[in-house]
C-alpha cells in the first residue's frame, strides 16, 4: 500500500500539465445560456436491462460506434454521435442523418483545441447557433464531411486497424465546403440543434 501526504500529493499534481479542455474558462461561459434542469421523479419500475439498439432499431446512428483515431476529438465525436441519435429518435426514425464530427472538430474554434481536447457543452451550443453538416465514419460516401482520420489501433488489442502512423494527429484546418463528390453545398447541408 502507498501512503502519500497531502502536501506531497499536491506537489506531484501541480507538476502535471493540465489538458487544455480542463481549463476553467470552459466552465463559465455567458454564451452557453442553458435551460435549467428540472428534477423529475420516476414512479415506475427500473428495467433489469436496457439496450438503445433494441429500443430504437430504426436509428442506425444508435448502432454506430465512431472511432476518433489518434486525435483527442472525443468531445466532437461524442457530440456528433449523441446529436445524431437524438435527431433520429425525435423524428421517429425519419431522419437518419449523421452529423459530422469533423465539422465540429475543425470549425468550432471556441469549443477547445481540436485534437488536443475540447468542450462538449460548447460543441452543443455551437450546433444550436452554427449547425453542423452531415458526416460519418472515415471514407463514408454520400455525406458532406466524413471523419478526417483513418481508424488506427492505439492499443495492442486493435490489430485490425493497423498501427497509428502519427502519435498525436494535428487538427486539420476548417473547410466550410463539402467533399467534391457530394451534391449539396455546405450551407444547405447544415443541421441545427435546439435547446429545449
PDB file of N, CA and C in Angstrom, residues 158-194:
ATOM      1  N   UNK A 158      -5.896  -4.013 -30.870  1.00  0.00           N
ATOM      2  CA  UNK A 158      -6.613  -3.500 -32.033  1.00  0.00           C
ATOM      3  C   UNK A 158      -5.804  -3.701 -33.319  1.00  0.00           C
ATOM      4  N   UNK A 159      -5.354  -4.912 -33.613  1.00  0.00           N
ATOM      5  CA  UNK A 159      -4.508  -5.118 -34.785  1.00  0.00           C
ATOM      6  C   UNK A 159      -5.243  -4.956 -36.112  1.00  0.00           C
ATOM      7  N   UNK A 160      -6.560  -5.033 -36.105  1.00  0.00           N
ATOM      8  CA  UNK A 160      -7.333  -4.969 -37.345  1.00  0.00           C
ATOM      9  C   UNK A 160      -7.283  -3.605 -38.018  1.00  0.00           C
ATOM     10  N   UNK A 161      -6.926  -2.564 -37.311  1.00  0.00           N
ATOM     11  CA  UNK A 161      -6.826  -1.239 -37.921  1.00  0.00           C
ATOM     12  C   UNK A 161      -5.423  -0.925 -38.424  1.00  0.00           C
ATOM     13  N   UNK A 162      -4.437  -1.604 -37.953  1.00  0.00           N
ATOM     14  CA  UNK A 162      -3.060  -1.255 -38.281  1.00  0.00           C
ATOM     15  C   UNK A 162      -2.545  -0.205 -37.317  1.00  0.00           C
ATOM     16  N   UNK A 163      -1.246   0.008 -37.365  1.00  0.00           N
ATOM     17  CA  UNK A 163      -0.617   0.967 -36.454  1.00  0.00           C
ATOM     18  C   UNK A 163      -0.987   2.399 -36.801  1.00  0.00           C
ATOM     19  N   UNK A 164      -0.994   3.245 -35.782  1.00  0.00           N
ATOM     20  CA  UNK A 164      -1.180   4.678 -35.995  1.00  0.00           C
ATOM     21  C   UNK A 164       0.140   5.236 -36.523  1.00  0.00           C
ATOM     22  N   UNK A 165       0.094   5.906 -37.647  1.00  0.00           N
ATOM     23  CA  UNK A 165       1.317   6.436 -38.270  1.00  0.00           C
ATOM     24  C   UNK A 165       1.892   7.619 -37.491  1.00  0.00           C
ATOM     25  N   UNK A 166       1.009   8.381 -36.868  1.00  0.00           N
ATOM     26  CA  UNK A 166       1.408   9.570 -36.120  1.00  0.00           C
ATOM     27  C   UNK A 166       0.903   9.406 -34.695  1.00  0.00           C
ATOM     28  N   UNK A 167       1.743   9.774 -33.717  1.00  0.00           N
ATOM     29  CA  UNK A 167       1.349   9.604 -32.315  1.00  0.00           C
ATOM     30  C   UNK A 167       0.129  10.451 -31.967  1.00  0.00           C
ATOM     31  N   UNK A 168       0.167  11.726 -32.227  1.00  0.00           N
ATOM     32  CA  UNK A 168      -0.960  12.629 -31.979  1.00  0.00           C
ATOM     33  C   UNK A 168      -1.242  13.404 -33.254  1.00  0.00           C
ATOM     34  N   UNK A 169      -2.395  13.162 -33.833  1.00  0.00           N
ATOM     35  CA  UNK A 169      -2.742  13.811 -35.097  1.00  0.00           C
ATOM     36  C   UNK A 169      -2.907  15.319 -34.892  1.00  0.00           C
ATOM     37  N   UNK A 170      -2.421  16.103 -35.855  1.00  0.00           N
ATOM     38  CA  UNK A 170      -2.668  17.546 -35.786  1.00  0.00           C
ATOM     39  C   UNK A 170      -4.103  17.835 -36.234  1.00  0.00           C
ATOM     40  N   UNK A 171      -4.683  18.891 -35.707  1.00  0.00           N
ATOM     41  CA  UNK A 171      -6.044  19.266 -36.097  1.00  0.00           C
ATOM     42  C   UNK A 171      -6.029  19.832 -37.509  1.00  0.00           C
ATOM     43  N   UNK A 172      -6.844  19.284 -38.408  1.00  0.00           N
ATOM     44  CA  UNK A 172      -6.909  19.835 -39.768  1.00  0.00           C
ATOM     45  C   UNK A 172      -7.541  21.228 -39.764  1.00  0.00           C
ATOM     46  N   UNK A 173      -7.337  21.966 -40.826  1.00  0.00           N
ATOM     47  CA  UNK A 173      -7.938  23.294 -40.980  1.00  0.00           C
ATOM     48  C   UNK A 173      -9.439  23.137 -41.251  1.00  0.00           C
ATOM     49  N   UNK A 174     -10.201  24.114 -40.819  1.00  0.00           N
ATOM     50  CA  UNK A 174     -11.640  24.126 -41.078  1.00  0.00           C
ATOM     51  C   UNK A 174     -11.883  24.420 -42.559  1.00  0.00           C
ATOM     52  N   UNK A 175     -12.652  23.581 -43.206  1.00  0.00           N
ATOM     53  CA  UNK A 175     -13.081  23.805 -44.593  1.00  0.00           C
ATOM     54  C   UNK A 175     -14.601  23.926 -44.574  1.00  0.00           C
ATOM     55  N   UNK A 176     -15.088  25.057 -44.959  1.00  0.00           N
ATOM     56  CA  UNK A 176     -16.539  25.261 -44.995  1.00  0.00           C
ATOM     57  C   UNK A 176     -17.057  24.898 -46.382  1.00  0.00           C
ATOM     58  N   UNK A 177     -16.833  23.640 -46.732  1.00  0.00           N
ATOM     59  CA  UNK A 177     -17.288  23.105 -48.012  1.00  0.00           C
ATOM     60  C   UNK A 177     -17.429  21.593 -47.888  1.00  0.00           C
ATOM     61  N   UNK A 178     -18.284  21.050 -48.724  1.00  0.00           N
ATOM     62  CA  UNK A 178     -18.492  19.598 -48.728  1.00  0.00           C
ATOM     63  C   UNK A 178     -17.486  18.940 -49.658  1.00  0.00           C
ATOM     64  N   UNK A 179     -17.336  17.626 -49.524  1.00  0.00           N
ATOM     65  CA  UNK A 179     -16.448  16.886 -50.416  1.00  0.00           C
ATOM     66  C   UNK A 179     -16.947  17.044 -51.852  1.00  0.00           C
ATOM     67  N   UNK A 180     -16.027  16.967 -52.803  1.00  0.00           N
ATOM     68  CA  UNK A 180     -16.333  17.208 -54.215  1.00  0.00           C
ATOM     69  C   UNK A 180     -17.418  16.271 -54.751  1.00  0.00           C
ATOM     70  N   UNK A 181     -17.486  15.038 -54.237  1.00  0.00           N
ATOM     71  CA  UNK A 181     -18.453  14.052 -54.735  1.00  0.00           C
ATOM     72  C   UNK A 181     -19.872  14.297 -54.222  1.00  0.00           C
ATOM     73  N   UNK A 182     -20.014  15.157 -53.220  1.00  0.00           N
ATOM     74  CA  UNK A 182     -21.317  15.368 -52.596  1.00  0.00           C
ATOM     75  C   UNK A 182     -22.086  16.448 -53.342  1.00  0.00           C
ATOM     76  N   UNK A 183     -23.384  16.225 -53.571  1.00  0.00           N
ATOM     77  CA  UNK A 183     -24.168  17.123 -54.423  1.00  0.00           C
ATOM     78  C   UNK A 183     -24.637  18.414 -53.741  1.00  0.00           C
ATOM     79  N   UNK A 184     -24.801  18.421 -52.424  1.00  0.00           N
ATOM     80  CA  UNK A 184     -25.278  19.629 -51.734  1.00  0.00           C
ATOM     81  C   UNK A 184     -24.127  20.571 -51.409  1.00  0.00           C
ATOM     82  N   UNK A 185     -24.468  21.857 -51.258  1.00  0.00           N
ATOM     83  CA  UNK A 185     -23.431  22.778 -50.794  1.00  0.00           C
ATOM     84  C   UNK A 185     -23.435  22.814 -49.267  1.00  0.00           C
ATOM     85  N   UNK A 186     -22.326  23.243 -48.698  1.00  0.00           N
ATOM     86  CA  UNK A 186     -22.087  23.200 -47.252  1.00  0.00           C
ATOM     87  C   UNK A 186     -23.200  23.884 -46.451  1.00  0.00           C
ATOM     88  N   UNK A 187     -23.572  25.101 -46.823  1.00  0.00           N
ATOM     89  CA  UNK A 187     -24.596  25.846 -46.087  1.00  0.00           C
ATOM     90  C   UNK A 187     -25.956  25.169 -46.122  1.00  0.00           C
ATOM     91  N   UNK A 188     -26.312  24.589 -47.264  1.00  0.00           N
ATOM     92  CA  UNK A 188     -27.604  23.916 -47.398  1.00  0.00           C
ATOM     93  C   UNK A 188     -27.644  22.582 -46.657  1.00  0.00           C
ATOM     94  N   UNK A 189     -26.481  22.025 -46.354  1.00  0.00           N
ATOM     95  CA  UNK A 189     -26.400  20.720 -45.705  1.00  0.00           C
ATOM     96  C   UNK A 189     -26.462  20.815 -44.175  1.00  0.00           C
ATOM     97  N   UNK A 190     -26.371  22.020 -43.637  1.00  0.00           N
ATOM     98  CA  UNK A 190     -26.297  22.214 -42.182  1.00  0.00           C
ATOM     99  C   UNK A 190     -27.545  21.725 -41.450  1.00  0.00           C
ATOM    100  N   UNK A 191     -27.321  21.132 -40.286  1.00  0.00           N
ATOM    101  CA  UNK A 191     -28.378  20.685 -39.382  1.00  0.00           C
ATOM    102  C   UNK A 191     -28.137  21.403 -38.057  1.00  0.00           C
ATOM    103  N   UNK A 192     -29.189  21.986 -37.503  1.00  0.00           N
ATOM    104  CA  UNK A 192     -29.060  22.770 -36.277  1.00  0.00           C
ATOM    105  C   UNK A 192     -29.724  22.062 -35.112  1.00  0.00           C
ATOM    106  N   UNK A 193     -29.173  22.267 -33.917  1.00  0.00           N
ATOM    107  CA  UNK A 193     -29.759  21.726 -32.695  1.00  0.00           C
ATOM    108  C   UNK A 193     -30.660  22.761 -32.055  1.00  0.00           C
ATOM    109  N   UNK A 194     -31.465  22.336 -31.111  1.00  0.00           N
ATOM    110  CA  UNK A 194     -32.374  23.234 -30.389  1.00  0.00           C
ATOM    111  C   UNK A 194     -32.286  22.906 -28.908  1.00  0.00           C
TER     112      UNK A 194
END
